[in-house]
Amino acid sequence: MNLFKNPRARAECRYGDKRRNLLDPELAEVVRREIASWPQYQHTPLIPLPGLAARMGVAELRYKDESGRFGLGSFKGLGGAYAVYRCIAETVTARTGDSGIKAADLAGGKYRDLTSGITVCCATDGNHGRSVAWGAQIFGCRCVIYIHEKVSRGREAAISRYGAEVVRTRGTYDDSVHQAAADAATNGWMVVSDTSYKDYTTIPREIMHGYTVMVDEVISALADKALPTHVFVQGGVGGLAAAVCARLWWEYEELRPLFVVVEPERADALFESARAGERVALTGDIDTVMACLSCAETSLLAWEILKDGADFFMTIPDSAAVEMMRQLASGADGDPPVVAGESGVAGLAGVRAVAADASAAHTIGLDAGACVLVFGTEGDTDPELYRQLVGRSATEVLSGGAP
C-alpha cells in the first residue's frame, strides 16, 4: 500500500461557482429526475457490514451495492446509457425541431426512423461499453464498442448480447479510446466516452452527472443515520471518484467526509498526478486484475474536481482486491455474503489496507469512531473470472454454498 496526502486539499473549502461549471447541482437534479422516470430504475441497497467494520476497528462500514443496477451488473448504466439518451434526443431535436424529448419517447420507437441511422461508439474495459450498448438497444440506434486486447471474452460476450458490434484493438484501454475517436471522426459517429480530454468534455460531464444519482440514493438512505466520516472510492479515469466527491462536497460543504481515491499499484495515474501536481500519463505495463481501473490517462474534468477535493490518494496490489472479493463472499461475523467484482472492491480493499497499518490509520483518522462509506461498483461482470478468483460462482455465494 502507498498513501499520499494531497497538499492541495482544503477541508474548509466550499464547493463554489468554479466547480459548479464542472458538475452542477441543478443539472444533476435534472438528470436524477429523468433517470428516476425509467421503468427499470430502483435504488440499489446500502448494506451495513458490522462484522467487517469490527475487524477493521471502525464504528460503521456501509457498502453501496451496485451489482443489480439495471441488470447490467454495475453502476455504469447511470452514466453511459443516460449519455446515449441525451445524444440521440439532441440529434432528433436538431432534425425535427421537437423539444423535450424523453427517454420514453425514444424507447417507445416514436423516432425510430431517425434513431436507426445514428451510431454511437466508445472504448471500454467492459462495464461502460455494456451500458452504452444497452442504452443504444433501448433507444434504437446502432452501437460499436472498442475493447483492447486484455479485455476478457466474457466481458466481450456480455457487450455483444445487447446488439453492439465489438471491435478488439491492440494495446491498452487508452489505445482503444484513441481508435474509437479516430473511427468516429471518419464515419460520423458519436463518441460516448466516460473520459474527457481537450475539446471533449460535454458527454463525459453528462455521464458524471448520471453517477451522482448513486450518491443521491446514499444521502437519502443516510437521512436519519450517522454521516460518513470517510469515503473510499476507486479511481480509473477518475469520473466516478470525481462525481462522488463533488456530490458529497456540495451536499455537506466544509463538513464533507475525508475522501480517499484508491487505485491499482500498476495503474495509478491519479496517484502520480497528485504527486506531480498536474495530470500525467503513465507509460509501461498497466495490466491489473482490476481491469476496469486499468487506465493510463486521467480524465480532464475528473482531475479538476479531484485535484482539490481528494484528501488522499492511495494504491493497492492486486492481491488486496482478490482477498476482499473472497472476504465479502464469505461474510464476516454475521455479515451477509456479497458478490463483488475485482474492480468494484478497490475502495473497500483500500479501507482494509489502511486499517491494517497503524501509521496510515492514524494519519487519516481511521479509528473506532469512523463511519466509512464505500461503493461496490460491480458484481460478477465476468462470471468465469469471478469463479476463478473466489472459488465459487455468484449463485453459490448467495445461496450459502460452502467455500
Tab-separated table of C-alpha atoms in Angstrom:
chain	number	residue	atom	x	y	z
A	1	MET	CA	0.000	0.000	0.000
A	2	ASN	CA	1.090	3.546	-0.781
A	3	LEU	CA	-0.691	6.536	0.738
A	4	PHE	CA	-0.209	10.145	-0.388
A	5	LYS	CA	-1.668	13.181	1.366
A	6	ASN	CA	-2.887	15.712	-1.182
A	7	PRO	CA	-1.266	19.063	-0.319
A	8	ARG	CA	-3.895	20.963	-2.339
A	9	ALA	CA	-6.904	19.657	-0.409
A	10	ARG	CA	-8.576	22.092	1.958
A	11	ALA	CA	-11.261	20.676	4.237
A	12	GLU	CA	-12.780	24.115	4.845
A	13	CYS	CA	-13.059	24.986	1.144
A	14	ARG	CA	-16.624	25.310	-0.181
A	15	TYR	CA	-17.768	23.846	-3.491
A	16	GLY	CA	-18.080	27.220	-5.225
A	17	ASP	CA	-19.068	28.531	-8.646
A	18	LYS	CA	-15.916	27.363	-10.417
A	19	ARG	CA	-16.707	23.741	-9.664
A	20	ARG	CA	-20.387	24.248	-10.458
A	21	ASN	CA	-19.265	24.911	-14.020
A	22	LEU	CA	-17.839	21.387	-13.992
A	23	LEU	CA	-20.528	19.488	-12.105
A	24	ASP	CA	-23.670	21.461	-11.376
A	25	PRO	CA	-26.201	20.608	-8.625
A	26	GLU	CA	-29.156	21.912	-10.649
A	27	LEU	CA	-28.231	19.919	-13.738
A	28	ALA	CA	-27.617	16.847	-11.564
A	29	GLU	CA	-31.176	17.152	-10.280
A	30	VAL	CA	-32.500	17.247	-13.866
A	31	VAL	CA	-30.550	14.074	-14.594
A	32	ARG	CA	-31.814	12.416	-11.415
A	33	ARG	CA	-35.456	13.106	-12.314
A	34	GLU	CA	-35.015	11.725	-15.823
A	35	ILE	CA	-33.286	8.520	-14.722
A	36	ALA	CA	-35.791	8.046	-11.881
A	37	SER	CA	-38.571	8.032	-14.510
A	38	TRP	CA	-37.108	4.992	-16.307
A	39	PRO	CA	-39.219	1.877	-15.657
A	40	GLN	CA	-36.110	-0.173	-14.773
A	41	TYR	CA	-34.944	2.301	-12.127
A	42	GLN	CA	-34.817	1.453	-8.449
A	43	HIS	CA	-32.480	2.307	-5.569
A	44	THR	CA	-29.637	-0.110	-5.055
A	45	PRO	CA	-29.025	-1.260	-1.462
A	46	LEU	CA	-26.747	0.411	1.048
A	47	ILE	CA	-25.563	-2.593	3.043
A	48	PRO	CA	-24.231	-2.277	6.607
A	49	LEU	CA	-21.259	-4.561	7.285
A	50	PRO	CA	-20.836	-4.506	11.077
A	51	GLY	CA	-18.752	-7.688	11.180
A	52	LEU	CA	-16.202	-6.354	8.733
A	53	ALA	CA	-16.299	-2.972	10.485
A	54	ALA	CA	-15.365	-4.633	13.764
A	55	ARG	CA	-12.471	-6.447	12.116
A	56	MET	CA	-11.212	-3.136	10.754
A	57	GLY	CA	-11.687	-1.296	14.039
A	58	VAL	CA	-14.207	1.290	12.791
A	59	ALA	CA	-17.644	2.206	14.095
A	60	GLU	CA	-19.599	1.676	10.877
A	61	LEU	CA	-18.963	0.388	7.377
A	62	ARG	CA	-21.597	0.824	4.680
A	63	TYR	CA	-21.363	-0.703	1.215
A	64	LYS	CA	-23.367	0.718	-1.714
A	65	ASP	CA	-24.009	-2.403	-3.789
A	66	GLU	CA	-24.320	-1.538	-7.483
A	67	SER	CA	-24.285	-5.131	-8.734
A	68	GLY	CA	-28.011	-5.040	-9.524
A	69	ARG	CA	-28.204	-1.688	-11.313
A	70	PHE	CA	-30.482	-2.045	-14.370
A	71	GLY	CA	-29.471	-5.697	-14.649
A	72	LEU	CA	-26.095	-4.581	-16.015
A	73	GLY	CA	-24.016	-5.666	-13.052
A	74	SER	CA	-22.516	-2.237	-12.370
A	75	PHE	CA	-23.187	1.434	-11.740
A	76	LYS	CA	-22.301	2.365	-15.320
A	77	GLY	CA	-25.918	2.368	-16.508
A	78	LEU	CA	-26.359	5.665	-14.678
A	79	GLY	CA	-23.795	7.265	-16.986
A	80	GLY	CA	-23.328	5.585	-20.349
A	81	ALA	CA	-26.970	4.805	-21.079
A	82	TYR	CA	-28.053	8.275	-19.950
A	83	ALA	CA	-25.469	9.870	-22.240
A	84	VAL	CA	-26.735	7.776	-25.173
A	85	TYR	CA	-30.237	9.066	-24.459
A	86	ARG	CA	-29.013	12.672	-24.418
A	87	CYS	CA	-27.027	12.271	-27.644
A	88	ILE	CA	-29.965	10.790	-29.502
A	89	ALA	CA	-32.511	13.224	-28.067
A	90	GLU	CA	-30.397	16.212	-29.082
A	91	THR	CA	-29.885	14.809	-32.587
A	92	VAL	CA	-33.601	14.175	-33.038
A	93	THR	CA	-34.407	17.661	-31.764
A	94	ALA	CA	-31.966	19.200	-34.244
A	95	ARG	CA	-33.555	17.283	-37.128
A	96	THR	CA	-37.234	17.627	-36.199
A	97	GLY	CA	-37.477	20.734	-34.053
A	98	ASP	CA	-39.243	18.702	-31.357
A	99	SER	CA	-38.085	19.660	-27.884
A	100	GLY	CA	-38.362	17.993	-24.506
A	101	ILE	CA	-37.849	14.501	-25.900
A	102	LYS	CA	-37.986	11.952	-23.075
A	103	ALA	CA	-36.318	8.591	-22.823
A	104	ALA	CA	-39.767	7.007	-23.024
A	105	ASP	CA	-40.329	8.622	-26.433
A	106	LEU	CA	-37.163	7.034	-27.813
A	107	ALA	CA	-37.657	3.688	-26.095
A	108	GLY	CA	-41.199	3.535	-27.458
A	109	GLY	CA	-39.921	3.898	-31.023
A	110	LYS	CA	-41.502	7.277	-31.729
A	111	TYR	CA	-38.443	8.439	-33.698
A	112	ARG	CA	-37.113	5.043	-34.792
A	113	ASP	CA	-36.870	6.132	-38.433
A	114	LEU	CA	-34.275	8.714	-37.338
A	115	THR	CA	-32.528	6.912	-34.487
A	116	SER	CA	-31.855	3.803	-36.555
A	117	GLY	CA	-29.473	5.848	-38.678
A	118	ILE	CA	-27.429	7.066	-35.691
A	119	THR	CA	-24.308	5.249	-34.496
A	120	VAL	CA	-22.748	5.688	-31.055
A	121	CYS	CA	-19.386	4.251	-30.080
A	122	CYS	CA	-16.947	4.118	-27.199
A	123	ALA	CA	-13.929	2.317	-25.813
A	124	THR	CA	-14.289	0.220	-22.697
A	125	ASP	CA	-12.714	-2.216	-20.281
A	126	GLY	CA	-16.169	-3.816	-20.040
A	127	ASN	CA	-18.775	-2.100	-17.882
A	128	HIS	CA	-19.073	1.265	-19.640
A	129	GLY	CA	-19.365	-0.448	-23.017
A	130	ARG	CA	-22.132	-2.694	-21.722
A	131	SER	CA	-24.018	0.377	-20.510
A	132	VAL	CA	-23.636	2.191	-23.836
A	133	ALA	CA	-24.711	-0.917	-25.765
A	134	TRP	CA	-27.744	-1.316	-23.501
A	135	GLY	CA	-28.678	2.334	-24.000
A	136	ALA	CA	-28.307	2.028	-27.768
A	137	GLN	CA	-30.544	-1.044	-27.789
A	138	ILE	CA	-33.235	0.690	-25.723
A	139	PHE	CA	-33.177	3.977	-27.603
A	140	GLY	CA	-32.934	2.480	-31.065
A	141	CYS	CA	-29.535	3.301	-32.543
A	142	ARG	CA	-26.533	1.377	-33.825
A	143	CYS	CA	-23.573	0.824	-31.495
A	144	VAL	CA	-19.883	-0.002	-31.983
A	145	ILE	CA	-17.785	-0.819	-28.909
A	146	TYR	CA	-13.969	-0.917	-28.870
A	147	ILE	CA	-12.160	-3.210	-26.459
A	148	HIS	CA	-8.425	-3.673	-26.053
A	149	GLU	CA	-6.554	-6.962	-26.246
A	150	LYS	CA	-6.668	-7.703	-22.498
A	151	VAL	CA	-10.468	-7.455	-22.132
A	152	SER	CA	-11.849	-10.897	-21.305
A	153	ARG	CA	-14.007	-12.913	-23.678
A	154	GLY	CA	-16.704	-12.958	-21.019
A	155	ARG	CA	-16.958	-9.185	-20.995
A	156	GLU	CA	-16.885	-9.096	-24.791
A	157	ALA	CA	-19.795	-11.530	-24.934
A	158	ALA	CA	-21.751	-9.505	-22.365
A	159	ILE	CA	-21.490	-6.418	-24.564
A	160	SER	CA	-22.437	-8.318	-27.722
A	161	ARG	CA	-25.633	-9.556	-26.080
A	162	TYR	CA	-27.025	-6.029	-26.323
A	163	GLY	CA	-26.620	-5.979	-30.092
A	164	ALA	CA	-23.406	-3.960	-30.304
A	165	GLU	CA	-20.653	-4.586	-32.821
A	166	VAL	CA	-17.476	-5.233	-30.821
A	167	VAL	CA	-14.068	-4.305	-32.246
A	168	ARG	CA	-10.958	-5.643	-30.487
A	169	THR	CA	-7.860	-3.428	-30.815
A	170	ARG	CA	-4.200	-3.810	-29.963
A	171	GLY	CA	-2.643	-2.138	-26.947
A	172	THR	CA	-4.220	-0.691	-23.818
A	173	TYR	CA	-7.533	0.885	-22.889
A	174	ASP	CA	-6.156	4.290	-23.789
A	175	ASP	CA	-5.157	2.998	-27.237
A	176	SER	CA	-8.736	1.818	-27.767
A	177	VAL	CA	-10.009	5.266	-26.716
A	178	HIS	CA	-7.919	6.901	-29.432
A	179	GLN	CA	-9.002	4.311	-32.021
A	180	ALA	CA	-12.678	4.853	-31.232
A	181	ALA	CA	-12.286	8.620	-31.549
A	182	ALA	CA	-10.455	8.306	-34.876
A	183	ASP	CA	-13.013	5.922	-36.392
A	184	ALA	CA	-15.892	8.066	-35.157
A	185	ALA	CA	-14.410	11.118	-36.847
A	186	THR	CA	-14.046	9.194	-40.101
A	187	ASN	CA	-17.527	7.663	-40.048
A	188	GLY	CA	-19.566	10.455	-38.490
A	189	TRP	CA	-20.368	8.508	-35.317
A	190	MET	CA	-20.976	9.956	-31.864
A	191	VAL	CA	-18.415	9.073	-29.190
A	192	VAL	CA	-19.957	8.337	-25.793
A	193	SER	CA	-16.819	8.230	-23.658
A	194	ASP	CA	-16.583	8.382	-19.889
A	195	THR	CA	-13.169	10.032	-20.041
A	196	SER	CA	-12.729	13.670	-21.008
A	197	TYR	CA	-9.866	15.327	-22.816
A	198	LYS	CA	-9.182	18.571	-24.643
A	199	ASP	CA	-12.211	19.631	-26.720
A	200	TYR	CA	-14.232	16.642	-25.491
A	201	THR	CA	-15.988	17.352	-22.203
A	202	THR	CA	-19.752	17.645	-22.785
A	203	ILE	CA	-20.639	13.946	-22.860
A	204	PRO	CA	-18.271	12.905	-20.037
A	205	ARG	CA	-19.837	15.696	-17.965
A	206	GLU	CA	-23.307	14.253	-18.571
A	207	ILE	CA	-22.037	10.804	-17.614
A	208	MET	CA	-20.590	12.119	-14.368
A	209	HIS	CA	-23.881	13.859	-13.568
A	210	GLY	CA	-25.512	10.457	-14.031
A	211	TYR	CA	-23.161	8.910	-11.498
A	212	THR	CA	-24.282	11.438	-8.883
A	213	VAL	CA	-27.679	9.704	-8.800
A	214	MET	CA	-25.987	6.864	-6.931
A	215	VAL	CA	-24.779	9.330	-4.301
A	216	ASP	CA	-28.246	10.898	-4.055
A	217	GLU	CA	-29.523	7.478	-3.061
A	218	VAL	CA	-26.866	7.180	-0.363
A	219	ILE	CA	-27.693	10.612	1.047
A	220	SER	CA	-31.381	9.669	1.156
A	221	ALA	CA	-30.625	6.351	2.878
A	222	LEU	CA	-28.472	8.084	5.496
A	223	ALA	CA	-31.043	10.787	6.309
A	224	ASP	CA	-31.563	9.563	9.888
A	225	LYS	CA	-28.189	7.898	10.386
A	226	ALA	CA	-24.655	8.968	11.217
A	227	LEU	CA	-22.963	10.735	8.316
A	228	PRO	CA	-19.822	9.165	6.902
A	229	THR	CA	-16.530	10.452	8.211
A	230	HIS	CA	-14.509	8.702	5.485
A	231	VAL	CA	-15.249	7.758	1.870
A	232	PHE	CA	-13.007	5.459	-0.168
A	233	VAL	CA	-13.646	5.328	-3.930
A	234	GLN	CA	-11.788	3.563	-6.734
A	235	GLY	CA	-10.023	5.616	-9.367
A	236	GLY	CA	-9.820	4.501	-13.020
A	237	VAL	CA	-10.022	7.565	-15.272
A	238	GLY	CA	-11.497	9.408	-12.286
A	239	GLY	CA	-15.059	10.081	-13.434
A	240	LEU	CA	-16.689	8.006	-10.710
A	241	ALA	CA	-14.449	9.357	-7.951
A	242	ALA	CA	-14.978	12.953	-9.069
A	243	ALA	CA	-18.750	12.539	-9.254
A	244	VAL	CA	-18.914	11.070	-5.747
A	245	CYS	CA	-16.545	13.701	-4.401
A	246	ALA	CA	-18.467	16.591	-5.982
A	247	ARG	CA	-21.906	15.349	-4.909
A	248	LEU	CA	-20.825	14.941	-1.285
A	249	TRP	CA	-18.991	18.265	-1.457
A	250	TRP	CA	-21.997	20.357	-2.468
A	251	GLU	CA	-24.247	18.455	-0.062
A	252	TYR	CA	-22.081	18.829	3.061
A	253	GLU	CA	-19.651	21.616	2.066
A	254	GLU	CA	-16.968	22.041	4.751
A	255	LEU	CA	-18.484	19.169	6.755
A	256	ARG	CA	-17.905	16.692	3.927
A	257	PRO	CA	-16.183	13.397	4.782
A	258	LEU	CA	-12.490	12.788	4.261
A	259	PHE	CA	-12.110	11.496	0.701
A	260	VAL	CA	-9.637	8.820	-0.421
A	261	VAL	CA	-9.078	7.719	-4.041
A	262	VAL	CA	-7.865	4.110	-4.410
A	263	GLU	CA	-6.064	2.705	-7.475
A	264	PRO	CA	-4.173	-0.428	-8.513
A	265	GLU	CA	-0.455	-0.014	-7.965
A	266	ARG	CA	0.208	-0.698	-11.666
A	267	ALA	CA	-2.437	1.746	-12.928
A	268	ASP	CA	-2.062	4.774	-10.675
A	269	ALA	CA	-2.465	7.778	-12.993
A	270	LEU	CA	-4.397	9.763	-10.371
A	271	PHE	CA	-1.878	8.946	-7.643
A	272	GLU	CA	1.022	10.038	-9.842
A	273	SER	CA	-0.850	13.139	-10.987
A	274	ALA	CA	-1.415	14.111	-7.356
A	275	ARG	CA	2.274	13.663	-6.594
A	276	ALA	CA	3.251	15.727	-9.641
A	277	GLY	CA	0.621	18.402	-9.030
A	278	GLU	CA	-0.686	18.043	-12.584
A	279	ARG	CA	-2.184	15.422	-14.882
A	280	VAL	CA	0.359	12.857	-16.008
A	281	ALA	CA	0.067	9.895	-18.376
A	282	LEU	CA	1.525	6.543	-17.387
A	283	THR	CA	3.865	4.566	-19.583
A	284	GLY	CA	4.702	0.888	-19.488
A	285	ASP	CA	2.710	-2.049	-18.162
A	286	ILE	CA	-0.596	-1.075	-16.536
A	287	ASP	CA	-2.126	-4.559	-16.541
A	288	THR	CA	-4.072	-5.323	-13.357
A	289	VAL	CA	-6.701	-7.784	-12.215
A	290	MET	CA	-8.825	-4.688	-11.514
A	291	ALA	CA	-9.421	-4.454	-15.257
A	292	CYS	CA	-11.905	-1.575	-15.219
A	293	LEU	CA	-9.344	0.575	-13.396
A	294	SER	CA	-6.534	-0.132	-15.894
A	295	CYS	CA	-6.171	3.394	-17.281
A	296	ALA	CA	-3.022	5.331	-18.136
A	297	GLU	CA	-4.593	8.769	-18.518
A	298	THR	CA	-6.756	10.792	-16.150
A	299	SER	CA	-9.994	12.403	-17.283
A	300	LEU	CA	-9.584	16.159	-17.629
A	301	LEU	CA	-12.871	17.027	-15.878
A	302	ALA	CA	-12.316	14.492	-13.132
A	303	TRP	CA	-8.901	15.892	-12.342
A	304	GLU	CA	-10.309	19.405	-11.981
A	305	ILE	CA	-12.523	18.124	-9.157
A	306	LEU	CA	-10.125	15.690	-7.517
A	307	LYS	CA	-7.013	17.842	-7.527
A	308	ASP	CA	-8.542	19.922	-4.698
A	309	GLY	CA	-11.319	17.638	-3.461
A	310	ALA	CA	-9.497	14.398	-2.697
A	311	ASP	CA	-7.714	14.389	0.662
A	312	PHE	CA	-5.600	11.302	-0.038
A	313	PHE	CA	-4.628	9.125	-2.974
A	314	MET	CA	-3.532	5.551	-2.440
A	315	THR	CA	-2.564	2.405	-4.327
A	316	ILE	CA	-3.098	-1.259	-3.538
A	317	PRO	CA	-1.763	-4.508	-5.034
A	318	ASP	CA	-3.989	-6.870	-6.990
A	319	SER	CA	-3.862	-9.360	-4.134
A	320	ALA	CA	-5.701	-6.889	-1.874
A	321	ALA	CA	-8.662	-6.759	-4.264
A	322	VAL	CA	-8.850	-10.529	-4.663
A	323	GLU	CA	-8.707	-11.086	-0.902
A	324	MET	CA	-11.514	-8.552	-0.414
A	325	MET	CA	-13.684	-10.306	-3.004
A	326	ARG	CA	-13.261	-13.538	-1.072
A	327	GLN	CA	-13.892	-11.913	2.284
A	328	LEU	CA	-17.125	-10.311	1.081
A	329	ALA	CA	-18.253	-13.588	-0.446
A	330	SER	CA	-17.706	-15.482	2.796
A	331	GLY	CA	-19.245	-12.829	5.037
A	332	ALA	CA	-17.632	-11.695	8.266
A	333	ASP	CA	-19.054	-12.267	11.735
A	334	GLY	CA	-22.671	-12.327	10.639
A	335	ASP	CA	-22.418	-10.001	7.634
A	336	PRO	CA	-24.414	-11.096	4.577
A	337	PRO	CA	-22.416	-12.583	1.683
A	338	VAL	CA	-21.810	-10.018	-1.052
A	339	VAL	CA	-20.901	-10.674	-4.674
A	340	ALA	CA	-18.397	-8.057	-5.790
A	341	GLY	CA	-16.125	-7.883	-8.811
A	342	GLU	CA	-12.412	-7.190	-8.742
A	343	SER	CA	-12.685	-3.524	-9.764
A	344	GLY	CA	-15.710	-2.890	-7.572
A	345	VAL	CA	-13.942	-3.750	-4.307
A	346	ALA	CA	-10.931	-1.454	-4.681
A	347	GLY	CA	-12.279	1.203	-2.325
A	348	LEU	CA	-13.098	-1.334	0.372
A	349	ALA	CA	-9.736	-3.042	-0.099
A	350	GLY	CA	-8.198	0.379	0.479
A	351	VAL	CA	-10.023	0.692	3.807
A	352	ARG	CA	-8.734	-2.702	4.859
A	353	ALA	CA	-5.160	-1.819	3.891
A	354	VAL	CA	-5.222	1.425	5.862
A	355	ALA	CA	-6.853	-0.232	8.869
A	356	ALA	CA	-4.064	-2.830	8.937
A	357	ASP	CA	-1.378	-0.139	9.035
A	358	ALA	CA	-1.377	1.716	12.366
A	359	SER	CA	0.568	4.675	10.995
A	360	ALA	CA	-1.666	5.087	7.959
A	361	ALA	CA	-4.820	4.693	10.057
A	362	HIS	CA	-3.596	7.391	12.437
A	363	THR	CA	-2.739	9.684	9.526
A	364	ILE	CA	-6.277	9.682	8.161
A	365	GLY	CA	-8.110	9.263	11.465
A	366	LEU	CA	-9.479	5.816	10.697
A	367	ASP	CA	-10.322	4.809	14.242
A	368	ALA	CA	-13.071	3.408	16.448
A	369	GLY	CA	-15.241	6.469	15.790
A	370	ALA	CA	-15.002	6.325	11.994
A	371	CYS	CA	-18.103	5.810	9.832
A	372	VAL	CA	-16.901	4.602	6.452
A	373	LEU	CA	-18.731	4.630	3.117
A	374	VAL	CA	-17.599	2.621	0.093
A	375	PHE	CA	-19.104	1.964	-3.322
A	376	GLY	CA	-19.254	-1.597	-4.600
A	377	THR	CA	-19.419	-0.606	-8.228
A	378	GLU	CA	-19.740	-4.033	-9.858
A	379	GLY	CA	-20.838	-7.591	-9.226
A	380	ASP	CA	-19.636	-10.627	-11.151
A	381	THR	CA	-19.483	-8.798	-14.500
A	382	ASP	CA	-17.151	-11.559	-15.699
A	383	PRO	CA	-18.707	-14.678	-14.100
A	384	GLU	CA	-15.932	-17.068	-15.108
A	385	LEU	CA	-13.196	-14.804	-13.745
A	386	TYR	CA	-15.228	-14.314	-10.572
A	387	ARG	CA	-15.428	-18.068	-10.084
A	388	GLN	CA	-11.688	-18.399	-10.654
A	389	LEU	CA	-10.805	-15.693	-8.133
A	390	VAL	CA	-13.354	-16.516	-5.426
A	391	GLY	CA	-13.630	-20.271	-5.884
A	392	ARG	CA	-17.420	-20.201	-6.191
A	393	SER	CA	-19.960	-18.744	-8.555
A	394	ALA	CA	-22.129	-15.781	-7.577
A	395	THR	CA	-25.100	-18.129	-7.291
A	396	GLU	CA	-23.216	-20.386	-4.915
A	397	VAL	CA	-22.076	-17.419	-2.809
A	398	LEU	CA	-25.597	-16.020	-2.443
A	399	SER	CA	-27.123	-19.426	-1.759
A	400	GLY	CA	-24.660	-20.059	1.044
A	401	GLY	CA	-22.648	-22.744	-0.704
A	402	ALA	CA	-19.518	-23.843	1.126
A	403	PRO	CA	-16.243	-22.030	0.236
